[in-house]
């Protein structure tokens, strides 16, 4: 599947894709990197945004991204269960309850530190997907 998708973006049939296409290729394979994460991957491999990357480098980047997203997905799944309306938001109180009572319980101080990173809206809600990305 990875090779097939990579080949679709290998327009010159040279075994390389443009670094500028990396975000789209990764997302089409189910990964969900941010533009900043893609930039970090390219920087790590010393690849300029206007350059090209081969399939081996692409696989390495995909592996790193998917490994990074795994715990993030688990957290998102757990928090989405609280979001009964599927709005993408939960209250800070619901988040605190989840973090202090379930799984590997955090202390009130640890939760306070995490909530400092969250953008709590005027109605006391947090966009949890954004919050998880911030703390991951």
CSV table of N, CA and C in Angstrom, one decimal:
chain,number,residue,atom,x,y,z
A,1,UNK,N,0.8,-1.2,0.0
A,1,UNK,CA,0.0,0.0,0.0
A,1,UNK,C,0.9,1.3,0.0
A,2,UNK,N,1.9,1.3,0.8
A,2,UNK,CA,2.8,2.4,0.9
A,2,UNK,C,3.5,2.7,-0.5
A,3,UNK,N,4.0,1.6,-1.0
A,3,UNK,CA,4.7,1.7,-2.3
A,3,UNK,C,3.8,2.1,-3.4
A,4,UNK,N,2.6,1.6,-3.4
A,4,UNK,CA,1.6,2.0,-4.4
A,4,UNK,C,1.3,3.5,-4.3
A,5,UNK,N,1.1,4.0,-3.1
A,5,UNK,CA,0.8,5.4,-3.0
A,5,UNK,C,2.0,6.3,-3.3
A,6,UNK,N,3.1,5.8,-2.9
A,6,UNK,CA,4.4,6.6,-3.2
A,6,UNK,C,4.5,6.7,-4.7
A,7,UNK,N,4.3,5.6,-5.4
A,7,UNK,CA,4.4,5.6,-6.9
A,7,UNK,C,3.5,6.5,-7.6
A,8,UNK,N,2.3,6.8,-7.0
A,8,UNK,CA,1.4,7.7,-7.6
A,8,UNK,C,1.9,9.1,-7.6
A,9,UNK,N,2.7,9.4,-6.6
A,9,UNK,CA,3.3,10.8,-6.5
A,9,UNK,C,4.7,10.9,-7.1
A,10,UNK,N,5.2,9.8,-7.5
A,10,UNK,CA,6.5,9.7,-8.2
A,10,UNK,C,6.3,10.0,-9.7
A,11,UNK,N,6.0,11.3,-9.9
A,11,UNK,CA,5.6,11.7,-11.3
A,11,UNK,C,6.6,11.5,-12.4
A,12,UNK,N,7.9,11.6,-12.0
A,12,UNK,CA,9.0,11.4,-13.0
A,12,UNK,C,9.4,9.9,-13.1
A,13,UNK,N,8.8,9.0,-12.3
A,13,UNK,CA,9.2,7.6,-12.3
A,13,UNK,C,10.7,7.4,-12.0
A,14,UNK,N,11.2,8.2,-11.0
A,14,UNK,CA,12.6,8.1,-10.6
A,14,UNK,C,12.8,7.5,-9.3
A,15,UNK,N,11.7,7.0,-8.7
A,15,UNK,CA,11.8,6.4,-7.3
A,15,UNK,C,11.9,7.5,-6.2
A,16,UNK,N,11.4,8.7,-6.6
A,16,UNK,CA,11.4,9.8,-5.6
A,16,UNK,C,10.1,10.6,-5.7
A,17,UNK,N,9.8,11.2,-4.5
A,17,UNK,CA,8.6,12.1,-4.5
A,17,UNK,C,9.2,13.5,-4.1
A,18,UNK,N,8.4,14.5,-4.4
A,18,UNK,CA,8.8,15.9,-3.9
A,18,UNK,C,8.5,16.0,-2.5
A,19,UNK,N,9.4,16.6,-1.7
A,19,UNK,CA,9.2,16.8,-0.3
A,19,UNK,C,7.9,17.6,-0.1
A,20,UNK,N,7.5,18.5,-1.0
A,20,UNK,CA,6.3,19.3,-0.9
A,20,UNK,C,5.0,18.4,-0.9
A,21,UNK,N,5.1,17.2,-1.4
A,21,UNK,CA,4.0,16.3,-1.5
A,21,UNK,C,3.9,15.4,-0.3
A,22,UNK,N,4.9,15.4,0.6
A,22,UNK,CA,5.0,14.5,1.7
A,22,UNK,C,3.7,14.5,2.6
A,23,UNK,N,3.2,15.7,3.0
A,23,UNK,CA,2.1,15.8,3.8
A,23,UNK,C,0.9,15.1,3.2
A,24,UNK,N,0.6,15.3,1.9
A,24,UNK,CA,-0.5,14.7,1.3
A,24,UNK,C,-0.4,13.2,1.2
A,25,UNK,N,0.8,12.7,0.9
A,25,UNK,CA,1.1,11.3,0.7
A,25,UNK,C,0.9,10.6,2.1
A,26,UNK,N,1.4,11.2,3.2
A,26,UNK,CA,1.3,10.6,4.5
A,26,UNK,C,-0.2,10.6,4.9
A,27,UNK,N,-0.9,11.7,4.7
A,27,UNK,CA,-2.3,11.7,5.1
A,27,UNK,C,-3.2,10.7,4.2
A,28,UNK,N,-2.8,10.5,3.0
A,28,UNK,CA,-3.6,9.6,2.2
A,28,UNK,C,-3.4,8.1,2.6
A,29,UNK,N,-2.3,7.9,3.4
A,29,UNK,CA,-2.0,6.6,4.0
A,29,UNK,C,-2.5,6.4,5.4
A,30,UNK,N,-3.3,7.4,5.9
A,30,UNK,CA,-3.9,7.3,7.2
A,30,UNK,C,-3.2,8.0,8.3
A,31,UNK,N,-2.0,8.5,8.1
A,31,UNK,CA,-1.3,9.2,9.1
A,31,UNK,C,-1.9,10.6,9.2
A,32,UNK,N,-1.7,11.3,10.3
A,32,UNK,CA,-2.3,12.7,10.4
A,32,UNK,C,-1.2,13.7,10.9
A,33,UNK,N,-0.1,13.8,10.2
A,33,UNK,CA,0.9,14.8,10.6
A,33,UNK,C,0.4,16.2,10.4
A,34,UNK,N,0.9,17.1,11.2
A,34,UNK,CA,0.7,18.5,11.0
A,34,UNK,C,1.8,19.0,10.1
A,35,UNK,N,1.6,20.2,9.4
A,35,UNK,CA,2.7,20.7,8.6
A,35,UNK,C,4.0,20.9,9.4
A,36,UNK,N,3.9,21.2,10.6
A,36,UNK,CA,5.1,21.4,11.4
A,36,UNK,C,5.8,20.1,11.7
A,37,UNK,N,5.0,19.0,11.9
A,37,UNK,CA,5.6,17.7,12.0
A,37,UNK,C,6.3,17.2,10.7
A,38,UNK,N,5.7,17.5,9.6
A,38,UNK,CA,6.4,17.2,8.3
A,38,UNK,C,7.7,17.9,8.2
A,39,UNK,N,7.7,19.2,8.5
A,39,UNK,CA,8.9,20.0,8.5
A,39,UNK,C,10.0,19.4,9.4
A,40,UNK,N,9.6,18.9,10.6
A,40,UNK,CA,10.6,18.3,11.5
A,40,UNK,C,11.2,17.0,10.9
A,41,UNK,N,10.3,16.2,10.3
A,41,UNK,CA,10.8,15.0,9.6
A,41,UNK,C,11.8,15.3,8.5
A,42,UNK,N,11.4,16.3,7.7
A,42,UNK,CA,12.3,16.7,6.6
A,42,UNK,C,13.7,17.2,7.2
A,43,UNK,N,13.6,18.1,8.2
A,43,UNK,CA,14.8,18.6,8.8
A,43,UNK,C,15.7,17.5,9.4
A,44,UNK,N,15.0,16.6,10.0
A,44,UNK,CA,15.8,15.4,10.6
A,44,UNK,C,16.6,14.7,9.6
A,45,UNK,N,16.0,14.6,8.4
A,45,UNK,CA,16.7,13.9,7.3
A,45,UNK,C,17.5,14.8,6.4
A,46,UNK,N,17.6,16.1,6.8
A,46,UNK,CA,18.3,17.1,6.1
A,46,UNK,C,17.8,17.2,4.6
A,47,UNK,N,16.5,17.3,4.5
A,47,UNK,CA,15.9,17.4,3.2
A,47,UNK,C,15.2,18.8,3.1
A,48,UNK,N,15.5,19.5,2.1
A,48,UNK,CA,14.9,20.8,1.9
A,48,UNK,C,13.5,20.6,1.3
A,49,UNK,N,12.6,21.6,1.7
A,49,UNK,CA,11.2,21.4,1.2
A,49,UNK,C,11.1,21.4,-0.3
A,50,UNK,N,12.0,21.9,-1.0
A,50,UNK,CA,12.0,21.9,-2.5
A,50,UNK,C,12.7,20.7,-3.1
A,51,UNK,N,13.2,19.8,-2.2
A,51,UNK,CA,14.0,18.6,-2.7
A,51,UNK,C,13.1,17.4,-2.9
A,52,UNK,N,13.7,16.3,-3.1
A,52,UNK,CA,13.0,15.0,-3.3
A,52,UNK,C,13.5,14.0,-2.3
A,53,UNK,N,12.6,13.0,-2.0
A,53,UNK,CA,13.1,12.0,-1.1
A,53,UNK,C,12.7,10.6,-1.7
A,54,UNK,N,13.6,9.6,-1.4
A,54,UNK,CA,13.4,8.3,-2.0
A,54,UNK,C,12.5,7.5,-1.1
A,55,UNK,N,12.1,6.3,-1.5
A,55,UNK,CA,11.1,5.4,-0.8
A,55,UNK,C,11.6,5.0,0.5
A,56,UNK,N,12.9,4.7,0.7
A,56,UNK,CA,13.5,4.3,1.9
A,56,UNK,C,13.3,5.4,3.0
A,57,UNK,N,13.6,6.6,2.6
A,57,UNK,CA,13.5,7.8,3.5
A,57,UNK,C,12.0,8.0,3.9
A,58,UNK,N,11.2,7.8,2.9
A,58,UNK,CA,9.7,8.0,3.1
A,58,UNK,C,9.2,6.9,4.1
A,59,UNK,N,9.7,5.7,4.0
A,59,UNK,CA,9.3,4.6,4.9
A,59,UNK,C,9.7,5.0,6.3
A,60,UNK,N,11.0,5.5,6.4
A,60,UNK,CA,11.5,5.8,7.7
A,60,UNK,C,10.6,6.9,8.4
A,61,UNK,N,10.3,7.9,7.6
A,61,UNK,CA,9.4,9.0,8.1
A,61,UNK,C,8.1,8.5,8.5
A,62,UNK,N,7.5,7.6,7.7
A,62,UNK,CA,6.1,7.1,8.0
A,62,UNK,C,6.2,6.3,9.3
A,63,UNK,N,7.2,5.5,9.4
A,63,UNK,CA,7.4,4.7,10.6
A,63,UNK,C,7.5,5.6,11.9
A,64,UNK,N,8.3,6.6,11.8
A,64,UNK,CA,8.4,7.6,12.9
A,64,UNK,C,7.1,8.2,13.2
A,65,UNK,N,6.4,8.7,12.2
A,65,UNK,CA,5.1,9.3,12.4
A,65,UNK,C,4.0,8.4,13.0
A,66,UNK,N,3.9,7.2,12.5
A,66,UNK,CA,2.9,6.3,13.0
A,66,UNK,C,3.2,5.9,14.5
A,67,UNK,N,4.5,5.7,14.8
A,67,UNK,CA,4.9,5.3,16.1
A,67,UNK,C,4.5,6.5,17.1
A,68,UNK,N,4.7,7.7,16.6
A,68,UNK,CA,4.4,8.9,17.4
A,68,UNK,C,2.9,9.0,17.6
A,69,UNK,N,2.1,8.7,16.6
A,69,UNK,CA,0.7,8.8,16.7
A,69,UNK,C,0.0,7.8,17.5
A,70,UNK,N,0.6,6.6,17.7
A,70,UNK,CA,-0.1,5.5,18.4
A,70,UNK,C,-0.6,5.9,19.8
A,71,UNK,N,0.2,6.4,20.7
A,71,UNK,CA,-0.4,6.8,22.0
A,71,UNK,C,-1.4,8.0,21.9
A,72,UNK,N,-1.1,8.8,20.9
A,72,UNK,CA,-2.0,10.0,20.7
A,72,UNK,C,-3.4,9.4,20.3
A,73,UNK,N,-3.5,8.4,19.5
A,73,UNK,CA,-4.8,7.9,19.1
A,73,UNK,C,-5.5,7.2,20.3
A,74,UNK,N,-4.7,6.6,21.1
A,74,UNK,CA,-5.3,5.9,22.3
A,74,UNK,C,-6.0,7.0,23.2
A,75,UNK,N,-5.2,8.1,23.4
A,75,UNK,CA,-5.8,9.2,24.3
A,75,UNK,C,-7.0,9.8,23.6
A,76,UNK,N,-6.9,10.0,22.3
A,76,UNK,CA,-8.1,10.6,21.6
A,76,UNK,C,-9.3,9.7,21.7
A,77,UNK,N,-9.1,8.4,21.6
A,77,UNK,CA,-10.2,7.5,21.6
A,77,UNK,C,-10.8,7.6,23.0
A,78,UNK,N,-10.0,7.6,24.1
A,78,UNK,CA,-10.5,7.6,25.4
A,78,UNK,C,-11.3,8.9,25.7
A,79,UNK,N,-10.8,10.1,25.2
A,79,UNK,CA,-11.5,11.3,25.4
A,79,UNK,C,-12.7,11.5,24.5
A,80,UNK,N,-12.7,10.9,23.4
A,80,UNK,CA,-13.9,11.0,22.5
A,80,UNK,C,-15.1,10.2,23.1
A,81,UNK,N,-14.8,9.3,24.0
A,81,UNK,CA,-15.9,8.6,24.7
A,81,UNK,C,-16.7,9.5,25.6
A,82,UNK,N,-16.0,10.5,26.1
A,82,UNK,CA,-16.6,11.5,27.0
A,82,UNK,C,-17.5,12.5,26.2
A,83,UNK,N,-17.1,12.7,25.0
A,83,UNK,CA,-17.7,13.7,24.1
A,83,UNK,C,-19.0,13.0,23.4
A,84,UNK,N,-20.0,13.0,24.2
A,84,UNK,CA,-21.3,12.3,23.7
A,84,UNK,C,-21.9,13.0,22.5
A,85,UNK,N,-21.8,14.3,22.4
A,85,UNK,CA,-22.3,15.0,21.2
A,85,UNK,C,-21.4,15.0,20.0
A,86,UNK,N,-20.2,14.4,20.1
A,86,UNK,CA,-19.2,14.4,19.1
A,86,UNK,C,-18.9,15.8,18.5
A,87,UNK,N,-18.8,16.8,19.5
A,87,UNK,CA,-18.5,18.2,19.1
A,87,UNK,C,-17.1,18.5,19.0
A,88,UNK,N,-16.2,17.6,19.5
A,88,UNK,CA,-14.8,17.8,19.5
A,88,UNK,C,-14.3,18.5,20.8
A,89,UNK,N,-15.3,18.8,21.7
A,89,UNK,CA,-15.0,19.5,22.9
A,89,UNK,C,-15.4,18.7,24.1
A,90,UNK,N,-14.7,18.8,25.2
A,90,UNK,CA,-15.1,18.3,26.6
A,90,UNK,C,-14.8,19.4,27.6
A,91,UNK,N,-15.4,19.3,28.7
A,91,UNK,CA,-15.2,20.3,29.7
A,91,UNK,C,-13.9,20.0,30.5
A,92,UNK,N,-13.3,21.1,31.0
A,92,UNK,CA,-12.1,20.9,31.8
A,92,UNK,C,-12.3,20.0,33.0
A,93,UNK,N,-13.5,20.1,33.6
A,93,UNK,CA,-13.9,19.2,34.7
A,93,UNK,C,-13.9,17.7,34.3
A,94,UNK,N,-14.5,17.5,33.1
A,94,UNK,CA,-14.5,16.1,32.6
A,94,UNK,C,-13.1,15.5,32.3
A,95,UNK,N,-12.3,16.4,31.8
A,95,UNK,CA,-10.9,16.0,31.5
A,95,UNK,C,-10.2,15.7,32.9
A,96,UNK,N,-10.4,16.6,33.8
A,96,UNK,CA,-9.7,16.4,35.2
A,96,UNK,C,-10.2,15.0,35.8
A,97,UNK,N,-11.5,14.8,35.7
A,97,UNK,CA,-12.1,13.5,36.3
A,97,UNK,C,-11.4,12.3,35.6
A,98,UNK,N,-11.3,12.4,34.3
A,98,UNK,CA,-10.8,11.2,33.5
A,98,UNK,C,-9.3,11.0,33.9
A,99,UNK,N,-8.6,12.1,34.0
A,99,UNK,CA,-7.1,11.9,34.3
A,99,UNK,C,-6.8,11.5,35.7
A,100,UNK,N,-7.7,11.9,36.7
A,100,UNK,CA,-7.4,11.5,38.1
A,100,UNK,C,-8.0,10.3,38.5
A,101,UNK,N,-8.9,9.7,37.8
A,101,UNK,CA,-9.7,8.5,38.2
A,101,UNK,C,-9.5,7.2,37.4
A,102,UNK,N,-9.1,7.4,36.2
A,102,UNK,CA,-9.0,6.2,35.3
A,102,UNK,C,-7.6,5.9,34.9
A,103,UNK,N,-7.3,4.7,34.6
A,103,UNK,CA,-6.0,4.3,34.0
A,103,UNK,C,-4.9,4.6,35.0
A,104,UNK,N,-3.8,5.1,34.4
A,104,UNK,CA,-2.7,5.6,35.3
A,104,UNK,C,-3.0,6.9,35.8
A,105,UNK,N,-3.5,6.9,37.1
A,105,UNK,CA,-4.1,8.1,37.7
A,105,UNK,C,-3.0,9.2,37.9
A,106,UNK,N,-3.4,10.4,37.5
A,106,UNK,CA,-2.5,11.6,37.7
A,106,UNK,C,-2.9,12.3,39.0
A,107,UNK,N,-2.0,13.0,39.6
A,107,UNK,CA,-2.3,13.7,40.8
A,107,UNK,C,-3.0,15.0,40.4
A,108,UNK,N,-3.6,15.7,41.3
A,108,UNK,CA,-4.2,17.0,41.0
A,108,UNK,C,-3.2,18.0,40.5
A,109,UNK,N,-2.0,18.0,41.0
A,109,UNK,CA,-0.9,18.9,40.6
A,109,UNK,C,-0.5,18.6,39.1
A,110,UNK,N,-0.4,17.3,38.8
A,110,UNK,CA,-0.1,16.9,37.4
A,110,UNK,C,-1.1,17.4,36.5
A,111,UNK,N,-2.4,17.2,36.9
A,111,UNK,CA,-3.5,17.7,36.0
A,111,UNK,C,-3.5,19.2,35.9
A,112,UNK,N,-3.2,19.9,37.0
A,112,UNK,CA,-3.1,21.4,36.9
A,112,UNK,C,-2.1,21.8,35.9
A,113,UNK,N,-0.9,21.1,35.9
A,113,UNK,CA,0.2,21.4,34.9
A,113,UNK,C,-0.3,21.2,33.5
A,114,UNK,N,-1.0,20.1,33.3
A,114,UNK,CA,-1.5,19.8,31.9
A,114,UNK,C,-2.5,20.8,31.5
A,115,UNK,N,-3.4,21.1,32.4
A,115,UNK,CA,-4.5,22.1,32.0
A,115,UNK,C,-3.9,23.5,31.7
A,116,UNK,N,-2.8,23.8,32.2
A,116,UNK,CA,-2.1,25.1,31.9
A,116,UNK,C,-1.8,25.1,30.4
A,117,UNK,N,-1.5,23.9,29.8
A,117,UNK,CA,-1.2,23.8,28.4
A,117,UNK,C,-2.5,23.9,27.5
A,118,UNK,N,-3.6,23.6,28.1
A,118,UNK,CA,-4.9,23.6,27.3
A,118,UNK,C,-5.4,25.0,27.1
A,119,UNK,N,-6.1,25.1,26.0
A,119,UNK,CA,-6.8,26.4,25.7
A,119,UNK,C,-8.2,26.2,26.2
A,120,UNK,N,-8.5,26.6,27.4
A,120,UNK,CA,-9.8,26.5,27.9
A,120,UNK,C,-10.7,27.6,27.4
A,121,UNK,N,-11.8,27.3,26.8
A,121,UNK,CA,-12.7,28.3,26.3
A,121,UNK,C,-13.5,29.0,27.4
A,122,UNK,N,-14.1,30.1,27.0
A,122,UNK,CA,-14.9,30.9,28.0
A,122,UNK,C,-16.0,30.1,28.7
A,123,UNK,N,-16.5,29.0,28.0
A,123,UNK,CA,-17.5,28.2,28.6
A,123,UNK,C,-16.9,27.0,29.3
A,124,UNK,N,-15.6,27.0,29.5
A,124,UNK,CA,-15.0,25.9,30.3
A,124,UNK,C,-14.7,24.6,29.5
A,125,UNK,N,-14.7,24.8,28.2
A,125,UNK,CA,-14.5,23.6,27.3
A,125,UNK,C,-13.1,23.6,26.7
A,126,UNK,N,-12.6,22.4,26.3
A,126,UNK,CA,-11.3,22.2,25.7
A,126,UNK,C,-11.5,21.5,24.4
A,127,UNK,N,-10.9,21.9,23.3
A,127,UNK,CA,-10.9,21.1,22.1
A,127,UNK,C,-9.9,20.0,22.3
A,128,UNK,N,-10.4,18.8,22.6
A,128,UNK,CA,-9.4,17.8,23.1
A,128,UNK,C,-8.4,17.3,22.1
A,129,UNK,N,-8.8,17.3,20.8
A,129,UNK,CA,-7.8,16.9,19.8
A,129,UNK,C,-6.6,17.8,19.8
A,130,UNK,N,-6.9,19.1,19.9
A,130,UNK,CA,-5.8,20.1,19.9
A,130,UNK,C,-5.0,19.9,21.2
A,131,UNK,N,-5.7,19.7,22.3
A,131,UNK,CA,-5.0,19.5,23.6
A,131,UNK,C,-4.0,18.3,23.6
A,132,UNK,N,-4.5,17.2,23.0
A,132,UNK,CA,-3.7,16.0,22.9
A,132,UNK,C,-2.4,16.2,22.1
A,133,UNK,N,-2.6,17.0,21.0
A,133,UNK,CA,-1.4,17.3,20.1
A,133,UNK,C,-0.5,18.2,20.9
A,134,UNK,N,-1.0,19.1,21.7
A,134,UNK,CA,-0.1,20.0,22.5
A,134,UNK,C,0.7,19.2,23.5
A,135,UNK,N,0.1,18.2,24.1
A,135,UNK,CA,0.9,17.5,25.2
A,135,UNK,C,1.7,16.3,24.7
A,136,UNK,N,1.4,15.9,23.4
A,136,UNK,CA,2.1,14.7,22.9
A,136,UNK,C,3.5,15.1,22.4
